[in-house]
Coordinates of C-alpha atoms in Angstrom, one line a residue:
M1189 CA -16.7 94.5 -137.2
S1190 CA -17.6 98.1 -138.7
L1191 CA -20.2 100.6 -138.6
L1192 CA -22.2 98.3 -140.9
H1193 CA -22.5 95.8 -137.9
L1194 CA -24.3 98.6 -135.8
D1195 CA -26.7 99.1 -138.8
D1196 CA -27.1 95.3 -138.4
E1197 CA -28.0 95.9 -134.9
R1198 CA -30.5 98.4 -135.8
K1199 CA -32.3 96.4 -138.3
K1200 CA -32.6 93.7 -135.7
G1201 CA -34.2 96.4 -133.0
F1202 CA -30.9 96.7 -131.1
P1203 CA -31.3 93.5 -129.2
S1204 CA -28.8 94.4 -126.4
P1205 CA -29.4 96.9 -123.6
V1206 CA -25.9 98.3 -123.6
Y1207 CA -23.5 98.7 -126.6
L1208 CA -19.7 99.4 -126.1
L1209 CA -18.7 101.1 -129.8
N1210 CA -14.9 101.1 -130.2
Y1211 CA -13.5 103.7 -132.7
K1212 CA -10.3 105.5 -133.6
D1213 CA -11.5 108.2 -136.1
Y1214 CA -14.1 111.1 -135.3
F1215 CA -15.8 110.4 -138.5
Y1216 CA -17.5 107.0 -136.9
L1217 CA -18.9 108.7 -133.9
V1218 CA -20.5 111.4 -136.0
E1219 CA -21.8 109.0 -138.7
S1220 CA -23.0 106.5 -135.7
I1221 CA -24.8 109.4 -133.8
R1222 CA -26.6 110.2 -136.9
L1223 CA -27.7 106.5 -137.5
L1224 CA -29.0 106.1 -134.0
R1225 CA -30.6 109.5 -134.3
D1226 CA -32.3 108.8 -137.6
S1227 CA -33.4 105.3 -135.8
V1228 CA -35.7 107.0 -133.5
D1229 CA -39.2 108.6 -135.1
E1230 CA -38.8 112.5 -135.9
G1231 CA -41.7 113.2 -133.2
G1232 CA -40.0 111.6 -130.5
R1233 CA -36.2 112.4 -130.9
T1234 CA -36.8 115.5 -128.3
F1235 CA -37.9 113.0 -125.6
N1236 CA -36.2 109.9 -126.5
F1237 CA -32.7 110.6 -127.7
D1238 CA -30.2 112.2 -125.5
V1239 CA -26.3 112.6 -126.0
Y1240 CA -24.0 112.9 -122.7
D1241 CA -20.4 113.8 -122.6
I1242 CA -18.3 112.4 -119.5
E1243 CA -15.2 114.4 -120.6
A1244 CA -14.3 117.3 -118.4
G1245 CA -15.8 120.5 -119.6
N1246 CA -18.9 122.7 -119.5
E1247 CA -21.2 120.0 -120.7
Q1248 CA -19.9 117.2 -118.5
A1249 CA -22.4 114.7 -117.3
S1250 CA -22.2 112.3 -114.5
M1251 CA -22.6 108.7 -114.5
A1252 CA -25.4 109.1 -112.0
E1253 CA -27.0 111.5 -114.4
I1254 CA -27.0 109.1 -117.2
I1255 CA -28.2 106.1 -115.3
D1256 CA -31.0 108.0 -114.1
T1257 CA -32.0 109.1 -117.8
V1258 CA -31.5 105.4 -118.8
N1259 CA -34.1 104.3 -116.5
M1260 CA -36.6 106.7 -117.2
A1261 CA -39.6 105.6 -119.3
S1262 CA -39.7 106.7 -123.0
L1263 CA -42.3 108.8 -124.5
F1264 CA -44.0 108.3 -127.8
A1265 CA -41.6 105.4 -128.7
T1266 CA -40.9 102.1 -127.7
R1267 CA -37.3 102.8 -126.0
R1268 CA -35.2 105.5 -125.3
F1269 CA -31.5 105.9 -126.6
I1270 CA -28.8 107.2 -124.7
C1271 CA -25.5 107.8 -126.4
V1272 CA -22.2 108.5 -124.1
R1273 CA -19.2 110.2 -125.8
N1274 CA -15.8 109.7 -124.2
F1275 CA -16.5 106.8 -122.6
Q1276 CA -12.7 106.2 -122.5
K1277 CA -12.5 109.2 -119.8
I1278 CA -15.1 107.2 -117.3
K1279 CA -13.6 107.4 -113.7
K1280 CA -12.9 104.1 -111.8
G1281 CA -15.7 105.0 -109.2
D1282 CA -18.3 105.2 -112.1
I1283 CA -17.3 101.8 -113.4
A1284 CA -18.9 100.2 -110.4
R1285 CA -22.2 102.1 -110.9
L1286 CA -22.3 101.1 -114.5
A1287 CA -21.7 97.3 -113.5
R1288 CA -24.7 97.8 -111.4
Y1289 CA -26.7 98.9 -114.1
V1290 CA -25.2 96.2 -116.9
E1291 CA -26.5 93.4 -114.3
S1292 CA -30.0 94.6 -114.3
P1293 CA -30.5 97.1 -117.3
S1294 CA -33.7 99.0 -118.1
S1295 CA -36.0 97.2 -120.9
M1296 CA -37.1 100.9 -121.6
S1297 CA -33.6 101.9 -122.8
V1298 CA -30.6 101.2 -125.1
L1299 CA -27.2 102.6 -123.7
F1300 CA -24.6 103.2 -126.3
L1301 CA -21.1 103.8 -125.0
F1302 CA -18.7 105.5 -127.4
N1303 CA -15.0 104.4 -126.4
Q1304 CA -12.2 106.4 -128.4
M1305 CA -9.4 104.1 -129.0
K1306 CA -5.8 105.5 -129.2
D1307 CA -4.3 105.6 -132.5
S1308 CA -0.7 104.0 -132.4
K1309 CA 0.6 106.6 -134.8
D1310 CA -0.3 109.5 -132.1
K1311 CA 2.8 110.0 -130.6
K1312 CA 1.5 112.7 -128.4
D1313 CA -0.9 110.6 -126.4
K1314 CA 1.3 109.1 -123.6
S1315 CA -1.4 108.0 -121.5
P1316 CA -1.7 104.3 -120.5
D1317 CA -4.2 101.9 -121.9
K1318 CA -7.3 101.7 -119.5
A1319 CA -7.9 98.1 -117.7
P1320 CA -10.7 95.9 -119.4
L1321 CA -14.0 96.4 -118.0
P1322 CA -14.8 94.0 -115.1
F1323 CA -17.9 93.0 -117.1
S1324 CA -19.0 91.9 -120.8
L1325 CA -20.8 94.2 -123.2
K1326 CA -21.8 93.8 -126.8
T1327 CA -18.9 95.4 -128.6
I1328 CA -18.7 96.6 -132.0
T1329 CA -15.6 98.2 -133.7
L1330 CA -16.8 100.7 -136.0
D1331 CA -13.8 101.1 -138.5
F1332 CA -14.5 100.5 -142.1
N1333 CA -12.1 98.4 -144.5
E1334 CA -11.1 100.0 -147.5
H1335 CA -14.1 97.9 -149.5
E1336 CA -16.8 99.4 -147.0
L1337 CA -15.1 103.0 -146.9
F1338 CA -15.8 103.2 -150.9
D1339 CA -19.2 101.5 -150.9
W1340 CA -20.2 104.2 -148.4
A1341 CA -18.5 106.9 -150.4
Q1342 CA -20.3 105.7 -153.6
K1343 CA -23.6 106.0 -152.0
K1344 CA -22.6 109.2 -150.3
I1345 CA -21.9 110.6 -153.8
G1346 CA -25.0 108.9 -155.3
S1347 CA -27.1 110.5 -152.6
Y1348 CA -26.2 113.9 -154.5
G1349 CA -27.1 112.7 -157.8
F1350 CA -23.6 111.9 -158.6
T1351 CA -21.1 108.9 -159.7
I1352 CA -17.3 108.7 -158.6
T1353 CA -14.8 106.2 -160.0
K1354 CA -13.0 103.6 -157.9
E1355 CA -9.7 105.3 -159.1
A1356 CA -10.7 108.7 -157.8
L1357 CA -11.7 107.1 -154.4
K1358 CA -8.5 105.5 -154.2
S1359 CA -6.3 108.4 -155.2
L1360 CA -8.6 110.5 -152.6
K1361 CA -7.9 108.0 -149.7
D1362 CA -4.3 107.7 -150.5
V1363 CA -3.9 111.6 -150.1
C1364 CA -6.0 111.6 -146.7
E1365 CA -3.9 108.6 -145.7
D1366 CA -5.5 107.0 -142.6
S1367 CA -7.8 110.1 -141.5
V1368 CA -11.5 109.0 -142.5
S1369 CA -12.5 112.4 -141.3
K1370 CA -10.3 114.1 -144.0
F1371 CA -11.6 111.8 -146.5
A1372 CA -15.3 112.3 -145.6
N1373 CA -14.8 116.2 -145.7
E1374 CA -12.8 116.2 -149.1
L1375 CA -15.6 113.8 -150.5
E1376 CA -18.1 116.7 -149.5
K1377 CA -16.0 119.2 -151.6
L1378 CA -16.4 117.0 -154.5
T1379 CA -20.1 117.3 -154.5
L1380 CA -19.6 121.0 -155.1
L1381 CA -18.0 120.8 -158.5
G1382 CA -21.5 119.8 -160.1
R1383 CA -19.9 117.1 -162.1
K1384 CA -22.1 114.0 -162.8
K1385 CA -18.9 111.7 -162.8
I1386 CA -16.3 112.3 -160.6
D1387 CA -12.8 111.2 -161.8
I1388 CA -9.1 111.8 -160.5
A1389 CA -8.9 114.9 -162.5
D1390 CA -11.9 116.1 -160.1
V1391 CA -10.2 115.0 -157.1
E1392 CA -6.9 116.8 -158.1
E1393 CA -9.1 120.0 -158.6
A1394 CA -11.0 119.8 -155.5
V1395 CA -8.5 119.0 -153.1
F1396 CA -5.5 120.9 -154.3
G1397 CA -6.6 123.0 -157.5
T1398 CA -5.5 126.6 -157.3
K1399 CA -4.7 129.1 -159.9
G1400 CA -1.2 128.2 -159.6
G1401 CA -1.7 124.5 -160.1
T1402 CA -1.7 121.3 -158.1
I1403 CA 0.6 119.4 -156.0
F1404 CA 0.6 116.9 -158.6
Q1405 CA 2.2 119.2 -161.1
V1406 CA 4.8 119.8 -158.3
A1407 CA 5.5 115.8 -158.3
G1408 CA 5.7 116.1 -162.1
S1409 CA 8.5 118.8 -161.8
I1410 CA 10.2 116.6 -158.8
V1411 CA 10.6 113.5 -161.3
K1412 CA 12.1 115.8 -163.9
G1413 CA 14.7 116.9 -161.3
D1414 CA 13.6 120.4 -161.9
K1415 CA 14.2 121.7 -158.3
S1416 CA 13.3 125.5 -158.9
N1417 CA 10.0 124.9 -160.9
A1418 CA 9.1 122.2 -158.1
I1419 CA 9.7 124.7 -155.3
A1420 CA 8.1 127.4 -157.4
K1421 CA 4.8 125.5 -158.1
Y1422 CA 4.9 124.6 -154.3
V1423 CA 5.1 128.1 -152.9
E1424 CA 2.1 129.1 -155.2
I1425 CA 0.0 126.7 -153.8
R1426 CA 1.1 126.1 -150.3
D1427 CA -1.4 128.6 -148.5
G1428 CA -4.2 126.2 -149.3
L1429 CA -2.6 122.9 -148.3
V1430 CA -2.5 121.1 -145.2
D1431 CA 1.2 119.4 -144.8
I1432 CA 0.1 116.0 -143.9
M1433 CA -2.3 116.0 -147.0
A1434 CA 0.5 117.4 -149.4
L1435 CA 3.0 114.6 -148.2
G1436 CA 0.2 112.3 -148.9
A1437 CA -0.4 113.5 -152.1
L1438 CA 3.5 113.5 -153.2
N1439 CA 3.8 109.8 -151.8
W1440 CA 0.8 108.7 -153.8
Q1441 CA 2.0 110.6 -157.1
L1442 CA 5.8 109.5 -156.8
E1443 CA 4.7 106.0 -155.9
G1444 CA 2.9 106.1 -159.3
K1445 CA 5.7 107.6 -161.6
I1446 CA 8.4 105.4 -160.1
Q1447 CA 9.3 101.7 -160.5
T1448 CA 9.9 99.9 -157.3
N1449 CA 13.2 98.3 -159.1
N1450 CA 14.3 102.1 -159.8
P1451 CA 17.1 103.2 -157.0
A1452 CA 15.5 106.6 -156.6
F1453 CA 12.4 104.8 -155.2
L1454 CA 14.2 103.7 -151.9
K1455 CA 15.6 107.2 -151.7
C1456 CA 12.3 109.0 -152.2
Y1457 CA 10.7 106.5 -149.7
E1458 CA 13.3 107.2 -147.0
Q1459 CA 12.7 111.1 -147.7
L1460 CA 9.1 111.0 -147.4
S1461 CA 9.0 108.4 -144.3
D1462 CA 11.4 110.9 -142.6
V1463 CA 9.0 114.0 -142.9
D1464 CA 6.0 111.9 -142.1
K1465 CA 7.6 111.3 -138.5
R1466 CA 8.5 114.8 -138.3
L1467 CA 5.2 116.4 -139.2
R1468 CA 3.6 113.7 -136.8
G1469 CA 6.1 114.4 -133.9
A1470 CA 6.4 117.3 -131.4
N1471 CA 7.6 119.6 -133.6
P1472 CA 5.6 119.6 -136.8
A1473 CA 7.0 122.7 -138.3
Y1474 CA 8.8 121.1 -141.0
P1475 CA 9.6 123.4 -144.4
L1476 CA 7.9 121.1 -147.3
E1477 CA 10.3 123.1 -149.5
L1478 CA 13.3 121.5 -148.2
L1479 CA 11.7 117.9 -148.7
I1480 CA 10.6 119.0 -152.4
Y1481 CA 14.4 120.4 -153.0
N1482 CA 15.9 116.9 -151.4
L1483 CA 13.4 114.8 -153.4
S1484 CA 14.2 116.9 -156.9
D1485 CA 17.8 116.4 -156.2
I1486 CA 17.6 112.6 -156.4
F1487 CA 16.4 113.0 -160.1
S1488 CA 18.6 115.9 -160.9
P1489 CA 21.4 114.8 -163.8

């Protein structure tokens, strides 16, 4: 399942009274709420579209308040849409209240529960998984597969009157690794270039371009074994880089330049894998200059 399945439910008029929407990346929350909001007539959005957050904070909502809203009659529309963010934070006592509602839901509303799942790569999140709900709900996992993500991206770029090559999308995804939010943000940058057809060179310019060069030029110096030049090029551009994205760019570029049967391939992979773990660990302050030096040393005569 994916965000497309939520759109399918929209086309069917949201036949279920309650939906549990699972996601990992924040991108899916934003896109889903946009889709649901656009499903309500513009004139009725003020009265028939509500977004609540049950996470502790200034705007925290109680489940009692949410259930009261769900049971209210809609105005100027067939049904009211209620979105609940951070459902993974629900308290045990509120699960019983929700269960009673699920047994006899309102025909005047649709309730959307956004549940952010833990990312297996997030080593900082030590909280235990919540127990399964004691009742069944219509459940959709919003994550795109690669084909769906690229299709969404091409439509997004197309809405601006541009086109983008599959190779450019593949390079952008590899650079952004598993973060769809970063992918979407960088995609927006590409529209600012004003190019009718966006290719890999445009991705390099928009994501990593500076007056001093790009991270891809750093990779070029690495495979030549030119340590000083590789580090010098990196120093020129590092202020505009996010470490994880720079690592992703190096990984993608070196993978394209080195054959897998080359002994250097495994050595580079070990270096990149080690730094990836460090950057995602408890102490992410790792000097990428050291990584670049070590990678260049692999190719040095």
